[in-house]
Amino acid sequence: GRQGCKLGAVIFNLIYAVALSKIREHLADAGCVLRIKFDESSPFFAVQPNPVYLGGSDDDYMSGCKMCVDVTFVDDEVFLIAASTARMLSVMIPAVMEHVCRTLFLFGFRMNFAAGKSEAFLKLVGKGAAEARNQLLRDNGTCILLSDTVRQFTYGARHLRIVGSYNHLGSVLDSSADSNADVVNRTTSAMTVYCPLSMRIFGSTRLSTK
């Protein structure tokens, strides 16, 4: 529908929710879901033993875990993909990209891989990390080459950009979890709004500061 049409937003959300549910099921079945273990009766910051769990079939352990699959705001989507080894992750990423793009395409959506749109953080650590990075990345480590299958479900995109920071919903996210850039961004935004107002309010002769 037209911009601002409430019915159009409702239809979009209904279809998008089903597509995301299909993607979530696939990620869980593929064993590339990050799970966080926590006690619901404890504060959220309470540290649990062995809090991070990747894939597997340990039902006793998984009973106390919650899946961290995606974070969604309207049509902005974040997928968290994790694996126990760097080599396994380098294999998972292309497969997950193909499934995500295919599923969204079947529901009438196409991912936008332009700069500042669909981008990724990548963290490879442990044994085989350097080899996996060289195998996965292209163009001096700045992007992941998309397969021909993925391209047919997008607008002909060839690469998924790997970035160090990303602007999302007014925040600056950093791949190293550094919050300095976000603090500067928020401070600058606040001062941009505050300064014109402060000049009009505190500089007015009609208002008393006594």
PDB file of C-alpha atoms in Angstrom:
ATOM      1  CA  GLY A   1       0.000   0.000   0.000  1.00  0.00           C
ATOM      2  CA  ARG A   2       0.920   3.678   0.101  1.00  0.00           C
ATOM      3  CA  GLN A   3       3.332   5.108   2.654  1.00  0.00           C
ATOM      4  CA  GLY A   4       1.550   5.243   6.010  1.00  0.00           C
ATOM      5  CA  CYS A   5      -1.118   2.721   5.030  1.00  0.00           C
ATOM      6  CA  LYS A   6      -1.903   0.706   8.179  1.00  0.00           C
ATOM      7  CA  LEU A   7      -3.355  -2.240   6.272  1.00  0.00           C
ATOM      8  CA  GLY A   8      -0.177  -2.554   4.213  1.00  0.00           C
ATOM      9  CA  ALA A   9       1.926  -2.682   7.397  1.00  0.00           C
ATOM     10  CA  VAL A  10      -0.296  -5.398   8.876  1.00  0.00           C
ATOM     11  CA  ILE A  11      -0.060  -7.551   5.735  1.00  0.00           C
ATOM     12  CA  PHE A  12       3.717  -7.056   5.615  1.00  0.00           C
ATOM     13  CA  ASN A  13       4.159  -8.063   9.267  1.00  0.00           C
ATOM     14  CA  LEU A  14       2.011 -11.193   8.860  1.00  0.00           C
ATOM     15  CA  ILE A  15       3.998 -12.434   5.857  1.00  0.00           C
ATOM     16  CA  TYR A  16       7.383 -11.374   7.257  1.00  0.00           C
ATOM     17  CA  ALA A  17       6.715 -13.198  10.547  1.00  0.00           C
ATOM     18  CA  VAL A  18       6.107 -16.490   8.723  1.00  0.00           C
ATOM     19  CA  ALA A  19       9.274 -16.066   6.640  1.00  0.00           C
ATOM     20  CA  LEU A  20      11.385 -15.366   9.733  1.00  0.00           C
ATOM     21  CA  SER A  21       9.877 -18.381  11.506  1.00  0.00           C
ATOM     22  CA  LYS A  22      10.957 -20.627   8.595  1.00  0.00           C
ATOM     23  CA  ILE A  23      14.477 -19.178   8.697  1.00  0.00           C
ATOM     24  CA  ARG A  24      14.672 -19.619  12.477  1.00  0.00           C
ATOM     25  CA  GLU A  25      13.671 -23.291  12.205  1.00  0.00           C
ATOM     26  CA  HIS A  26      16.338 -23.903   9.562  1.00  0.00           C
ATOM     27  CA  LEU A  27      19.100 -22.294  11.633  1.00  0.00           C
ATOM     28  CA  ALA A  28      18.137 -24.417  14.641  1.00  0.00           C
ATOM     29  CA  ASP A  29      18.081 -27.618  12.555  1.00  0.00           C
ATOM     30  CA  ALA A  30      21.471 -26.753  11.033  1.00  0.00           C
ATOM     31  CA  GLY A  31      23.027 -26.441  14.488  1.00  0.00           C
ATOM     32  CA  CYS A  32      24.328 -22.902  13.955  1.00  0.00           C
ATOM     33  CA  VAL A  33      22.200 -21.245  16.616  1.00  0.00           C
ATOM     34  CA  LEU A  34      23.792 -19.422  19.510  1.00  0.00           C
ATOM     35  CA  ARG A  35      22.157 -20.427  22.803  1.00  0.00           C
ATOM     36  CA  ILE A  36      22.511 -18.574  26.069  1.00  0.00           C
ATOM     37  CA  LYS A  37      21.960 -20.356  29.372  1.00  0.00           C
ATOM     38  CA  PHE A  38      20.463 -18.349  32.222  1.00  0.00           C
ATOM     39  CA  ASP A  39      18.298 -18.750  35.280  1.00  0.00           C
ATOM     40  CA  GLU A  40      15.034 -16.862  34.815  1.00  0.00           C
ATOM     41  CA  SER A  41      14.746 -16.407  38.573  1.00  0.00           C
ATOM     42  CA  SER A  42      18.135 -14.634  38.726  1.00  0.00           C
ATOM     43  CA  PRO A  43      19.060 -11.120  37.553  1.00  0.00           C
ATOM     44  CA  PHE A  44      19.900 -10.921  33.842  1.00  0.00           C
ATOM     45  CA  PHE A  45      23.532 -10.055  34.670  1.00  0.00           C
ATOM     46  CA  ALA A  46      24.060 -13.145  36.854  1.00  0.00           C
ATOM     47  CA  VAL A  47      26.876 -15.307  35.466  1.00  0.00           C
ATOM     48  CA  GLN A  48      25.968 -18.926  34.700  1.00  0.00           C
ATOM     49  CA  PRO A  49      28.441 -21.818  34.331  1.00  0.00           C
ATOM     50  CA  ASN A  50      29.216 -22.493  30.648  1.00  0.00           C
ATOM     51  CA  PRO A  51      26.726 -19.836  29.484  1.00  0.00           C
ATOM     52  CA  VAL A  52      27.288 -20.142  25.720  1.00  0.00           C
ATOM     53  CA  TYR A  53      26.251 -23.251  23.833  1.00  0.00           C
ATOM     54  CA  LEU A  54      26.588 -23.962  20.121  1.00  0.00           C
ATOM     55  CA  GLY A  55      24.402 -26.551  18.408  1.00  0.00           C
ATOM     56  CA  GLY A  56      24.525 -30.146  19.599  1.00  0.00           C
ATOM     57  CA  SER A  57      21.833 -32.407  21.007  1.00  0.00           C
ATOM     58  CA  ASP A  58      22.382 -32.301  24.767  1.00  0.00           C
ATOM     59  CA  ASP A  59      18.720 -32.079  25.800  1.00  0.00           C
ATOM     60  CA  ASP A  60      19.494 -31.715  29.503  1.00  0.00           C
ATOM     61  CA  TYR A  61      21.722 -28.724  28.854  1.00  0.00           C
ATOM     62  CA  MET A  62      19.497 -27.174  26.192  1.00  0.00           C
ATOM     63  CA  SER A  63      16.486 -27.228  28.526  1.00  0.00           C
ATOM     64  CA  GLY A  64      17.933 -24.220  30.330  1.00  0.00           C
ATOM     65  CA  CYS A  65      19.002 -22.363  27.192  1.00  0.00           C
ATOM     66  CA  LYS A  66      17.350 -19.717  25.058  1.00  0.00           C
ATOM     67  CA  MET A  67      18.042 -19.366  21.348  1.00  0.00           C
ATOM     68  CA  CYS A  68      19.596 -16.109  20.157  1.00  0.00           C
ATOM     69  CA  VAL A  69      18.614 -16.215  16.499  1.00  0.00           C
ATOM     70  CA  ASP A  70      17.487 -12.809  15.366  1.00  0.00           C
ATOM     71  CA  VAL A  71      16.706  -9.301  16.502  1.00  0.00           C
ATOM     72  CA  THR A  72      13.969  -7.612  14.491  1.00  0.00           C
ATOM     73  CA  PHE A  73      12.631  -4.080  14.201  1.00  0.00           C
ATOM     74  CA  VAL A  74      10.046  -3.662  11.415  1.00  0.00           C
ATOM     75  CA  ASP A  75      12.040  -4.857   8.365  1.00  0.00           C
ATOM     76  CA  ASP A  76      15.488  -4.609  10.001  1.00  0.00           C
ATOM     77  CA  GLU A  77      16.799  -8.063  10.820  1.00  0.00           C
ATOM     78  CA  VAL A  78      19.917  -9.326  12.621  1.00  0.00           C
ATOM     79  CA  PHE A  79      20.974 -12.971  12.337  1.00  0.00           C
ATOM     80  CA  LEU A  80      23.409 -14.393  14.900  1.00  0.00           C
ATOM     81  CA  ILE A  81      25.336 -17.311  13.398  1.00  0.00           C
ATOM     82  CA  ALA A  82      27.810 -19.225  15.543  1.00  0.00           C
ATOM     83  CA  ALA A  83      29.860 -22.412  15.300  1.00  0.00           C
ATOM     84  CA  SER A  84      32.275 -24.281  17.539  1.00  0.00           C
ATOM     85  CA  THR A  85      35.169 -23.899  15.059  1.00  0.00           C
ATOM     86  CA  ALA A  86      36.252 -21.255  12.572  1.00  0.00           C
ATOM     87  CA  ARG A  87      36.282 -23.777   9.725  1.00  0.00           C
ATOM     88  CA  MET A  88      32.732 -24.872  10.478  1.00  0.00           C
ATOM     89  CA  LEU A  89      31.576 -21.250  10.544  1.00  0.00           C
ATOM     90  CA  SER A  90      33.179 -20.572   7.147  1.00  0.00           C
ATOM     91  CA  VAL A  91      31.087 -23.439   5.728  1.00  0.00           C
ATOM     92  CA  MET A  92      27.903 -22.380   7.495  1.00  0.00           C
ATOM     93  CA  ILE A  93      27.839 -18.753   6.369  1.00  0.00           C
ATOM     94  CA  PRO A  94      27.338 -19.382   2.610  1.00  0.00           C
ATOM     95  CA  ALA A  95      24.739 -22.065   3.356  1.00  0.00           C
ATOM     96  CA  VAL A  96      22.824 -19.806   5.737  1.00  0.00           C
ATOM     97  CA  MET A  97      22.963 -16.893   3.271  1.00  0.00           C
ATOM     98  CA  GLU A  98      21.466 -19.105   0.573  1.00  0.00           C
ATOM     99  CA  HIS A  99      18.650 -20.292   2.804  1.00  0.00           C
ATOM    100  CA  VAL A 100      17.821 -16.794   4.109  1.00  0.00           C
ATOM    101  CA  CYS A 101      17.737 -15.255   0.632  1.00  0.00           C
ATOM    102  CA  ARG A 102      15.775 -18.167  -0.839  1.00  0.00           C
ATOM    103  CA  THR A 103      13.165 -18.111   1.936  1.00  0.00           C
ATOM    104  CA  LEU A 104      12.663 -14.347   1.780  1.00  0.00           C
ATOM    105  CA  PHE A 105      12.385 -14.551  -2.019  1.00  0.00           C
ATOM    106  CA  LEU A 106       9.663 -17.221  -1.784  1.00  0.00           C
ATOM    107  CA  PHE A 107       7.652 -14.842   0.400  1.00  0.00           C
ATOM    108  CA  GLY A 108       8.108 -11.927  -2.011  1.00  0.00           C
ATOM    109  CA  PHE A 109      11.141 -10.214  -0.400  1.00  0.00           C
ATOM    110  CA  ARG A 110      14.630  -9.489  -1.704  1.00  0.00           C
ATOM    111  CA  MET A 111      17.631  -8.578   0.436  1.00  0.00           C
ATOM    112  CA  ASN A 112      19.425  -5.335  -0.374  1.00  0.00           C
ATOM    113  CA  PHE A 113      23.207  -5.835  -0.277  1.00  0.00           C
ATOM    114  CA  ALA A 114      24.092  -2.200  -1.005  1.00  0.00           C
ATOM    115  CA  ALA A 115      26.593  -0.428   1.266  1.00  0.00           C
ATOM    116  CA  GLY A 116      24.989   0.437   4.589  1.00  0.00           C
ATOM    117  CA  LYS A 117      22.144  -2.049   4.051  1.00  0.00           C
ATOM    118  CA  SER A 118      22.837  -5.791   4.440  1.00  0.00           C
ATOM    119  CA  GLU A 119      26.327  -6.101   5.939  1.00  0.00           C
ATOM    120  CA  ALA A 120      28.054  -8.357   8.460  1.00  0.00           C
ATOM    121  CA  PHE A 121      30.422  -8.552  11.396  1.00  0.00           C
ATOM    122  CA  LEU A 122      32.806 -11.516  11.303  1.00  0.00           C
ATOM    123  CA  LYS A 123      34.760 -12.935  14.235  1.00  0.00           C
ATOM    124  CA  LEU A 124      36.949 -15.977  13.647  1.00  0.00           C
ATOM    125  CA  VAL A 125      39.077 -17.268  16.533  1.00  0.00           C
ATOM    126  CA  GLY A 126      40.874 -20.442  17.498  1.00  0.00           C
ATOM    127  CA  LYS A 127      42.636 -23.123  15.504  1.00  0.00           C
ATOM    128  CA  GLY A 128      42.210 -22.763  11.747  1.00  0.00           C
ATOM    129  CA  ALA A 129      40.885 -19.178  11.976  1.00  0.00           C
ATOM    130  CA  ALA A 130      43.447 -17.724   9.545  1.00  0.00           C
ATOM    131  CA  GLU A 131      42.833 -20.490   7.007  1.00  0.00           C
ATOM    132  CA  ALA A 132      39.070 -20.115   7.277  1.00  0.00           C
ATOM    133  CA  ARG A 133      39.306 -16.343   6.858  1.00  0.00           C
ATOM    134  CA  ASN A 134      41.420 -16.700   3.702  1.00  0.00           C
ATOM    135  CA  GLN A 135      39.001 -19.269   2.307  1.00  0.00           C
ATOM    136  CA  LEU A 136      35.893 -17.218   3.063  1.00  0.00           C
ATOM    137  CA  LEU A 137      36.878 -13.616   2.362  1.00  0.00           C
ATOM    138  CA  ARG A 138      37.647 -11.813  -0.902  1.00  0.00           C
ATOM    139  CA  ASP A 139      38.952  -8.378  -1.949  1.00  0.00           C
ATOM    140  CA  ASN A 140      41.547  -8.054   0.831  1.00  0.00           C
ATOM    141  CA  GLY A 141      39.199  -9.375   3.475  1.00  0.00           C
ATOM    142  CA  THR A 142      36.417  -6.860   2.915  1.00  0.00           C
ATOM    143  CA  CYS A 143      33.624  -9.123   1.660  1.00  0.00           C
ATOM    144  CA  ILE A 144      32.226 -12.622   1.224  1.00  0.00           C
ATOM    145  CA  LEU A 145      31.498 -13.731  -2.322  1.00  0.00           C
ATOM    146  CA  LEU A 146      27.852 -14.697  -2.805  1.00  0.00           C
ATOM    147  CA  SER A 147      27.050 -17.811  -4.792  1.00  0.00           C
ATOM    148  CA  ASP A 148      25.203 -17.789  -8.107  1.00  0.00           C
ATOM    149  CA  THR A 149      22.213 -19.309  -6.308  1.00  0.00           C
ATOM    150  CA  VAL A 150      22.044 -16.409  -3.859  1.00  0.00           C
ATOM    151  CA  ARG A 151      22.343 -13.833  -6.661  1.00  0.00           C
ATOM    152  CA  GLN A 152      19.196 -15.050  -8.369  1.00  0.00           C
ATOM    153  CA  PHE A 153      17.231 -14.377  -5.183  1.00  0.00           C
ATOM    154  CA  THR A 154      18.600 -10.834  -4.803  1.00  0.00           C
ATOM    155  CA  TYR A 155      19.085  -7.881  -7.134  1.00  0.00           C
ATOM    156  CA  GLY A 156      22.176  -9.515  -8.645  1.00  0.00           C
ATOM    157  CA  ALA A 157      24.338  -8.793  -5.594  1.00  0.00           C
ATOM    158  CA  ARG A 158      27.805 -10.328  -5.731  1.00  0.00           C
ATOM    159  CA  HIS A 159      29.196  -9.644  -2.259  1.00  0.00           C
ATOM    160  CA  LEU A 160      28.272  -9.467   1.409  1.00  0.00           C
ATOM    161  CA  ARG A 161      30.362  -6.662   2.907  1.00  0.00           C
ATOM    162  CA  ILE A 162      32.307  -7.293   6.122  1.00  0.00           C
ATOM    163  CA  VAL A 163      32.405  -4.096   8.180  1.00  0.00           C
ATOM    164  CA  GLY A 164      33.890  -2.934  11.472  1.00  0.00           C
ATOM    165  CA  SER A 165      30.913  -0.780  12.452  1.00  0.00           C
ATOM    166  CA  TYR A 166      27.289  -0.447  11.457  1.00  0.00           C
ATOM    167  CA  ASN A 167      24.620   2.210  11.995  1.00  0.00           C
ATOM    168  CA  HIS A 168      21.403   0.628  13.234  1.00  0.00           C
ATOM    169  CA  LEU A 169      18.341   2.431  14.596  1.00  0.00           C
ATOM    170  CA  GLY A 170      20.335   5.477  15.668  1.00  0.00           C
ATOM    171  CA  SER A 171      23.114   3.466  17.295  1.00  0.00           C
ATOM    172  CA  VAL A 172      26.627   2.726  16.075  1.00  0.00           C
ATOM    173  CA  LEU A 173      27.424  -0.968  16.536  1.00  0.00           C
ATOM    174  CA  ASP A 174      31.090  -1.990  16.609  1.00  0.00           C
ATOM    175  CA  SER A 175      32.464  -5.441  15.814  1.00  0.00           C
ATOM    176  CA  SER A 176      34.866  -5.181  18.772  1.00  0.00           C
ATOM    177  CA  ALA A 177      32.002  -4.243  21.146  1.00  0.00           C
ATOM    178  CA  ASP A 178      33.604  -0.827  21.698  1.00  0.00           C
ATOM    179  CA  SER A 179      30.953   1.746  22.630  1.00  0.00           C
ATOM    180  CA  ASN A 180      33.040   4.905  22.074  1.00  0.00           C
ATOM    181  CA  ALA A 181      31.701   5.564  18.577  1.00  0.00           C
ATOM    182  CA  ASP A 182      28.118   5.115  19.767  1.00  0.00           C
ATOM    183  CA  VAL A 183      28.666   7.481  22.715  1.00  0.00           C
ATOM    184  CA  VAL A 184      30.087  10.154  20.398  1.00  0.00           C
ATOM    185  CA  ASN A 185      27.209   9.669  17.953  1.00  0.00           C
ATOM    186  CA  ARG A 186      24.554   9.973  20.668  1.00  0.00           C
ATOM    187  CA  THR A 187      26.263  12.993  22.244  1.00  0.00           C
ATOM    188  CA  THR A 188      26.500  14.742  18.872  1.00  0.00           C
ATOM    189  CA  SER A 189      22.843  14.003  18.101  1.00  0.00           C
ATOM    190  CA  ALA A 190      21.734  15.331  21.493  1.00  0.00           C
ATOM    191  CA  MET A 191      23.783  18.541  21.145  1.00  0.00           C
ATOM    192  CA  THR A 192      22.444  19.085  17.631  1.00  0.00           C
ATOM    193  CA  VAL A 193      18.932  19.228  19.083  1.00  0.00           C
ATOM    194  CA  TYR A 194      19.812  20.945  22.363  1.00  0.00           C
ATOM    195  CA  CYS A 195      21.904  23.875  21.109  1.00  0.00           C
ATOM    196  CA  PRO A 196      19.226  25.626  18.977  1.00  0.00           C
ATOM    197  CA  LEU A 197      16.676  25.195  21.779  1.00  0.00           C
ATOM    198  CA  SER A 198      19.042  26.421  24.493  1.00  0.00           C
ATOM    199  CA  MET A 199      19.818  29.614  22.549  1.00  0.00           C
ATOM    200  CA  ARG A 200      16.121  30.395  22.177  1.00  0.00           C
ATOM    201  CA  ILE A 201      15.237  29.567  25.767  1.00  0.00           C
ATOM    202  CA  PHE A 202      18.199  30.822  27.789  1.00  0.00           C
ATOM    203  CA  GLY A 203      18.866  33.702  25.410  1.00  0.00           C
ATOM    204  CA  SER A 204      15.321  35.009  25.608  1.00  0.00           C
ATOM    205  CA  THR A 205      14.838  38.320  27.425  1.00  0.00           C
ATOM    206  CA  ARG A 206      11.270  37.354  28.257  1.00  0.00           C
ATOM    207  CA  LEU A 207      12.355  34.500  30.532  1.00  0.00           C
ATOM    208  CA  SER A 208      13.852  35.112  33.933  1.00  0.00           C
ATOM    209  CA  THR A 209      16.684  32.935  35.202  1.00  0.00           C
ATOM    210  CA  LYS A 210      16.286  34.215  38.770  1.00  0.00           C
TER     211      LYS A 210
END
